Amino acid sequence: MMIDRQTRKRLLKTVANRVIACADELTDLDRAIGDGDHGANMRRGFEAVLAAVDDLSAKSFGESLKGVGTTLVMKVGGASGPLYGTLFLSLGKSLADEVDREQVVDAFVAAIEAVKARGKSDIGQKTMLDVLYPVLGVLRESGEDLPARLKTVARLAAESTIPMKAIRGRASFLGERSIGHMDPGARSAALMVDAVVDVMEGFA
């Protein structure tokens, strides 16, 4: 699959717009177990991505992803900026303009490990990793229904954080009181997966 300039631009715009459109939802989720700023922070970061989308999409796929990562680190703030920045920066190091599923899997593995190291966190601790890991599992599989399965697993994985007790991040300060709420980082990760699948499914 060739990720040309038009596809890069559509990909970045779709992800950014999806996150921005759901910023209030993310804020409400974060208000329950965090600082209440996840939505506003993510909106600020992806508005900056939109503002630079022409320049970003003019670069190679890898460099455009690195540019998104750098923008998020600079603009998002909080814990999410460094974590999502790390995710995109790592993906950018691994992906070229022409990619296949195996290369995406390898890049995703490396990116997840980078996020784990940056956040000193792991699966089961009520974070974005609880979405990224299941998505990786589906990516490793094949089949014509891959896009639908990716969207479903991302949504269900975010929902699976509701009964978890937070171990990392601001929500961990609440202890047992963090149970019963969806992790906002898991929800924003699911939104991004959903947006990417929409673009790539249409491209295919």
mmCIF file of C-alpha atoms in Angstrom:
data_model
loop_
_atom_site.group_PDB
_atom_site.id
_atom_site.type_symbol
_atom_site.label_atom_id
_atom_site.label_comp_id
_atom_site.label_asym_id
_atom_site.label_seq_id
_atom_site.Cartn_x
_atom_site.Cartn_y
_atom_site.Cartn_z
ATOM 1 C CA MET A 1 0.000 0.000 0.000
ATOM 2 C CA MET A 2 1.364 3.388 -1.006
ATOM 3 C CA ILE A 3 0.716 6.261 1.398
ATOM 4 C CA ASP A 4 0.946 9.191 -1.011
ATOM 5 C CA ARG A 5 0.657 12.866 -0.163
ATOM 6 C CA GLN A 6 -3.105 12.980 -0.604
ATOM 7 C CA THR A 7 -3.557 9.957 1.652
ATOM 8 C CA ARG A 8 -1.203 11.388 4.274
ATOM 9 C CA LYS A 9 -3.178 14.620 4.351
ATOM 10 C CA ARG A 10 -6.512 12.835 4.590
ATOM 11 C CA LEU A 11 -5.168 10.607 7.353
ATOM 12 C CA LEU A 12 -3.880 13.482 9.474
ATOM 13 C CA LYS A 13 -6.999 15.587 8.959
ATOM 14 C CA THR A 14 -9.354 12.727 9.777
ATOM 15 C CA VAL A 15 -7.546 11.790 12.995
ATOM 16 C CA ALA A 16 -7.264 15.424 14.073
ATOM 17 C CA ASN A 17 -10.896 16.232 13.335
ATOM 18 C CA ARG A 18 -12.135 13.102 15.106
ATOM 19 C CA VAL A 19 -10.229 13.963 18.281
ATOM 20 C CA ILE A 20 -11.271 17.619 18.163
ATOM 21 C CA ALA A 21 -14.931 16.675 17.662
ATOM 22 C CA CYS A 22 -14.832 14.483 20.766
ATOM 23 C CA ALA A 23 -12.825 16.865 22.956
ATOM 24 C CA ASP A 24 -15.760 17.619 25.245
ATOM 25 C CA GLU A 25 -16.388 13.903 25.783
ATOM 26 C CA LEU A 26 -12.716 13.390 26.639
ATOM 27 C CA THR A 27 -12.855 16.285 29.079
ATOM 28 C CA ASP A 28 -15.916 14.812 30.796
ATOM 29 C CA LEU A 29 -14.160 11.458 31.149
ATOM 30 C CA ASP A 30 -11.045 13.126 32.539
ATOM 31 C CA ARG A 31 -13.071 15.274 34.912
ATOM 32 C CA ALA A 32 -14.265 12.092 36.612
ATOM 33 C CA ILE A 33 -10.817 10.638 37.365
ATOM 34 C CA GLY A 34 -8.180 13.189 36.351
ATOM 35 C CA ASP A 35 -7.479 16.885 35.951
ATOM 36 C CA GLY A 36 -10.340 17.429 33.531
ATOM 37 C CA ASP A 37 -8.042 18.795 30.837
ATOM 38 C CA HIS A 38 -7.501 15.824 28.506
ATOM 39 C CA GLY A 39 -10.026 16.996 25.934
ATOM 40 C CA ALA A 40 -8.820 20.588 25.902
ATOM 41 C CA ASN A 41 -5.201 19.486 25.709
ATOM 42 C CA MET A 42 -5.842 17.056 22.866
ATOM 43 C CA ARG A 43 -7.903 19.651 21.006
ATOM 44 C CA ARG A 44 -5.047 22.139 21.250
ATOM 45 C CA GLY A 45 -2.543 19.600 19.996
ATOM 46 C CA PHE A 46 -4.563 18.444 17.027
ATOM 47 C CA GLU A 47 -5.639 21.956 16.085
ATOM 48 C CA ALA A 48 -1.908 22.614 15.752
ATOM 49 C CA VAL A 49 -1.612 19.501 13.576
ATOM 50 C CA LEU A 50 -4.445 20.771 11.357
ATOM 51 C CA ALA A 51 -2.795 24.171 11.063
ATOM 52 C CA ALA A 52 0.388 22.502 9.811
ATOM 53 C CA VAL A 53 -1.255 19.719 7.802
ATOM 54 C CA ASP A 54 -0.113 20.986 4.391
ATOM 55 C CA ASP A 55 3.523 21.116 5.461
ATOM 56 C CA LEU A 56 3.299 17.812 7.339
ATOM 57 C CA SER A 57 1.692 15.905 4.474
ATOM 58 C CA ALA A 58 4.275 17.251 2.017
ATOM 59 C CA LYS A 59 6.925 15.206 3.841
ATOM 60 C CA SER A 60 7.425 11.458 3.627
ATOM 61 C CA PHE A 61 5.028 9.352 5.675
ATOM 62 C CA GLY A 62 7.634 8.714 8.342
ATOM 63 C CA GLU A 63 8.609 12.357 8.601
ATOM 64 C CA SER A 64 4.986 13.474 8.696
ATOM 65 C CA LEU A 65 4.320 11.124 11.625
ATOM 66 C CA LYS A 66 7.403 12.452 13.397
ATOM 67 C CA GLY A 67 6.106 15.960 12.794
ATOM 68 C CA VAL A 68 2.788 15.059 14.424
ATOM 69 C CA GLY A 69 4.638 13.558 17.373
ATOM 70 C CA THR A 70 6.762 16.663 17.840
ATOM 71 C CA THR A 71 3.693 18.890 17.602
ATOM 72 C CA LEU A 72 1.834 16.878 20.243
ATOM 73 C CA VAL A 73 4.782 16.956 22.630
ATOM 74 C CA MET A 74 4.984 20.729 22.259
ATOM 75 C CA LYS A 75 1.263 21.552 22.354
ATOM 76 C CA VAL A 76 -0.666 18.941 24.342
ATOM 77 C CA GLY A 77 1.067 19.080 27.694
ATOM 78 C CA GLY A 78 0.238 16.931 30.695
ATOM 79 C CA ALA A 79 0.967 13.219 30.483
ATOM 80 C CA SER A 80 -0.771 12.762 27.139
ATOM 81 C CA GLY A 81 1.553 15.017 25.159
ATOM 82 C CA PRO A 82 4.720 13.016 25.800
ATOM 83 C CA LEU A 83 2.900 9.678 25.470
ATOM 84 C CA TYR A 84 1.123 10.396 22.194
ATOM 85 C CA GLY A 85 4.180 12.250 20.963
ATOM 86 C CA THR A 86 6.266 9.163 21.678
ATOM 87 C CA LEU A 87 3.739 6.966 19.864
ATOM 88 C CA PHE A 88 3.827 9.037 16.665
ATOM 89 C CA LEU A 89 7.579 9.647 16.790
ATOM 90 C CA SER A 90 8.236 5.930 17.109
ATOM 91 C CA LEU A 91 5.842 5.058 14.278
ATOM 92 C CA GLY A 92 7.566 7.659 12.131
ATOM 93 C CA LYS A 93 10.929 5.990 12.631
ATOM 94 C CA SER A 94 9.606 2.692 11.278
ATOM 95 C CA LEU A 95 7.157 3.483 8.488
ATOM 96 C CA ALA A 96 7.930 4.482 4.910
ATOM 97 C CA ASP A 97 5.609 5.669 2.142
ATOM 98 C CA GLU A 98 4.965 2.091 1.040
ATOM 99 C CA VAL A 99 3.796 -0.200 3.818
ATOM 100 C CA ASP A 100 2.276 -3.634 4.279
ATOM 101 C CA ARG A 101 0.529 -5.151 7.275
ATOM 102 C CA GLU A 102 3.668 -6.856 8.586
ATOM 103 C CA GLN A 103 5.558 -3.562 8.593
ATOM 104 C CA VAL A 104 2.689 -1.852 10.382
ATOM 105 C CA VAL A 105 2.704 -4.609 13.006
ATOM 106 C CA ASP A 106 6.451 -4.252 13.576
ATOM 107 C CA ALA A 107 6.140 -0.467 13.813
ATOM 108 C CA PHE A 108 3.242 -0.762 16.244
ATOM 109 C CA VAL A 109 5.183 -3.177 18.456
ATOM 110 C CA ALA A 110 8.080 -0.737 18.663
ATOM 111 C CA ALA A 111 5.742 2.194 19.317
ATOM 112 C CA ILE A 112 3.940 0.378 22.140
ATOM 113 C CA GLU A 113 7.259 -0.488 23.775
ATOM 114 C CA ALA A 114 8.286 3.160 23.517
ATOM 115 C CA VAL A 115 5.042 4.299 25.149
ATOM 116 C CA LYS A 116 5.455 1.690 27.897
ATOM 117 C CA ALA A 117 8.958 2.938 28.630
ATOM 118 C CA ARG A 118 7.937 6.599 28.553
ATOM 119 C CA GLY A 119 4.945 6.115 30.835
ATOM 120 C CA LYS A 120 6.486 3.366 32.971
ATOM 121 C CA SER A 121 3.226 1.525 32.470
ATOM 122 C CA ASP A 122 1.811 -1.708 31.083
ATOM 123 C CA ILE A 123 -1.442 -3.296 29.999
ATOM 124 C CA GLY A 124 -4.089 -3.636 32.711
ATOM 125 C CA GLN A 125 -3.225 -0.334 34.408
ATOM 126 C CA LYS A 126 -6.092 1.711 32.912
ATOM 127 C CA THR A 127 -4.177 3.617 30.228
ATOM 128 C CA MET A 128 -4.057 3.997 26.439
ATOM 129 C CA LEU A 129 -2.020 0.764 26.376
ATOM 130 C CA ASP A 130 -5.210 -1.133 27.168
ATOM 131 C CA VAL A 131 -6.419 -0.138 23.697
ATOM 132 C CA LEU A 132 -3.106 -0.309 21.833
ATOM 133 C CA TYR A 133 -2.331 -3.901 22.866
ATOM 134 C CA PRO A 134 -5.651 -5.413 21.710
ATOM 135 C CA VAL A 135 -5.424 -3.432 18.469
ATOM 136 C CA LEU A 136 -1.963 -4.907 17.899
ATOM 137 C CA GLY A 137 -3.404 -8.375 18.442
ATOM 138 C CA VAL A 138 -5.981 -7.829 15.694
ATOM 139 C CA LEU A 139 -3.379 -6.286 13.372
ATOM 140 C CA ARG A 140 -1.403 -9.517 13.606
ATOM 141 C CA GLU A 141 -4.361 -11.392 12.168
ATOM 142 C CA SER A 142 -5.531 -11.371 8.577
ATOM 143 C CA GLY A 143 -8.896 -11.466 6.866
ATOM 144 C CA GLU A 144 -11.223 -9.301 4.844
ATOM 145 C CA ASP A 145 -13.046 -8.128 7.958
ATOM 146 C CA LEU A 146 -9.882 -6.669 9.490
ATOM 147 C CA PRO A 147 -11.123 -3.032 9.439
ATOM 148 C CA ALA A 148 -14.361 -3.919 11.219
ATOM 149 C CA ARG A 149 -12.513 -6.002 13.810
ATOM 150 C CA LEU A 150 -10.037 -3.199 14.460
ATOM 151 C CA LYS A 151 -12.831 -0.695 15.076
ATOM 152 C CA THR A 152 -14.719 -3.122 17.320
ATOM 153 C CA VAL A 153 -11.734 -4.136 19.409
ATOM 154 C CA ALA A 154 -10.659 -0.505 19.913
ATOM 155 C CA ARG A 155 -14.122 0.449 21.154
ATOM 156 C CA LEU A 156 -14.485 -2.580 23.412
ATOM 157 C CA ALA A 157 -10.943 -2.194 24.749
ATOM 158 C CA ALA A 158 -11.657 1.389 25.800
ATOM 159 C CA GLU A 159 -14.848 0.205 27.500
ATOM 160 C CA SER A 160 -12.870 -2.531 29.260
ATOM 161 C CA THR A 161 -11.025 0.130 31.253
ATOM 162 C CA ILE A 162 -14.240 1.075 33.072
ATOM 163 C CA PRO A 163 -14.000 -1.690 35.736
ATOM 164 C CA MET A 164 -10.221 -1.317 36.098
ATOM 165 C CA LYS A 165 -8.475 0.387 38.982
ATOM 166 C CA ALA A 166 -5.971 2.955 37.742
ATOM 167 C CA ILE A 167 -2.339 2.128 38.508
ATOM 168 C CA ARG A 168 -0.644 4.900 36.544
ATOM 169 C CA GLY A 169 -1.363 8.561 35.929
ATOM 170 C CA ARG A 170 -3.428 11.084 37.827
ATOM 171 C CA ALA A 171 -6.318 8.633 38.144
ATOM 172 C CA SER A 172 -4.144 6.310 40.256
ATOM 173 C CA PHE A 173 -4.399 8.815 43.108
ATOM 174 C CA LEU A 174 -8.086 7.916 43.404
ATOM 175 C CA GLY A 175 -7.410 4.243 44.050
ATOM 176 C CA GLU A 176 -10.680 2.294 44.179
ATOM 177 C CA ARG A 177 -12.634 5.402 43.216
ATOM 178 C CA SER A 178 -11.130 5.216 39.719
ATOM 179 C CA ILE A 179 -13.190 2.067 39.154
ATOM 180 C CA GLY A 180 -16.361 2.639 37.140
ATOM 181 C CA HIS A 181 -14.981 5.256 34.768
ATOM 182 C CA MET A 182 -13.533 4.876 31.263
ATOM 183 C CA ASP A 183 -9.941 5.982 30.967
ATOM 184 C CA PRO A 184 -9.827 9.147 28.822
ATOM 185 C CA GLY A 185 -6.503 8.156 27.251
ATOM 186 C CA ALA A 186 -7.937 4.802 26.242
ATOM 187 C CA ARG A 187 -10.917 6.567 24.687
ATOM 188 C CA SER A 188 -8.749 9.006 22.717
ATOM 189 C CA ALA A 189 -6.614 6.090 21.489
ATOM 190 C CA ALA A 190 -9.763 4.287 20.331
ATOM 191 C CA LEU A 191 -10.909 7.418 18.497
ATOM 192 C CA MET A 192 -7.621 7.587 16.616
ATOM 193 C CA VAL A 193 -7.733 3.921 15.667
ATOM 194 C CA ASP A 194 -11.288 4.355 14.398
ATOM 195 C CA ALA A 195 -10.287 7.367 12.308
ATOM 196 C CA VAL A 196 -7.242 5.642 10.803
ATOM 197 C CA VAL A 197 -9.317 2.594 9.878
ATOM 198 C CA ASP A 198 -11.932 4.809 8.196
ATOM 199 C CA VAL A 199 -9.260 6.388 6.003
ATOM 200 C CA MET A 200 -7.417 3.201 5.132
ATOM 201 C CA GLU A 201 -10.623 1.267 4.474
ATOM 202 C CA GLY A 202 -11.740 3.962 2.052
ATOM 203 C CA PHE A 203 -8.292 3.987 0.459
ATOM 204 C CA ALA A 204 -8.391 0.234 -0.053
#
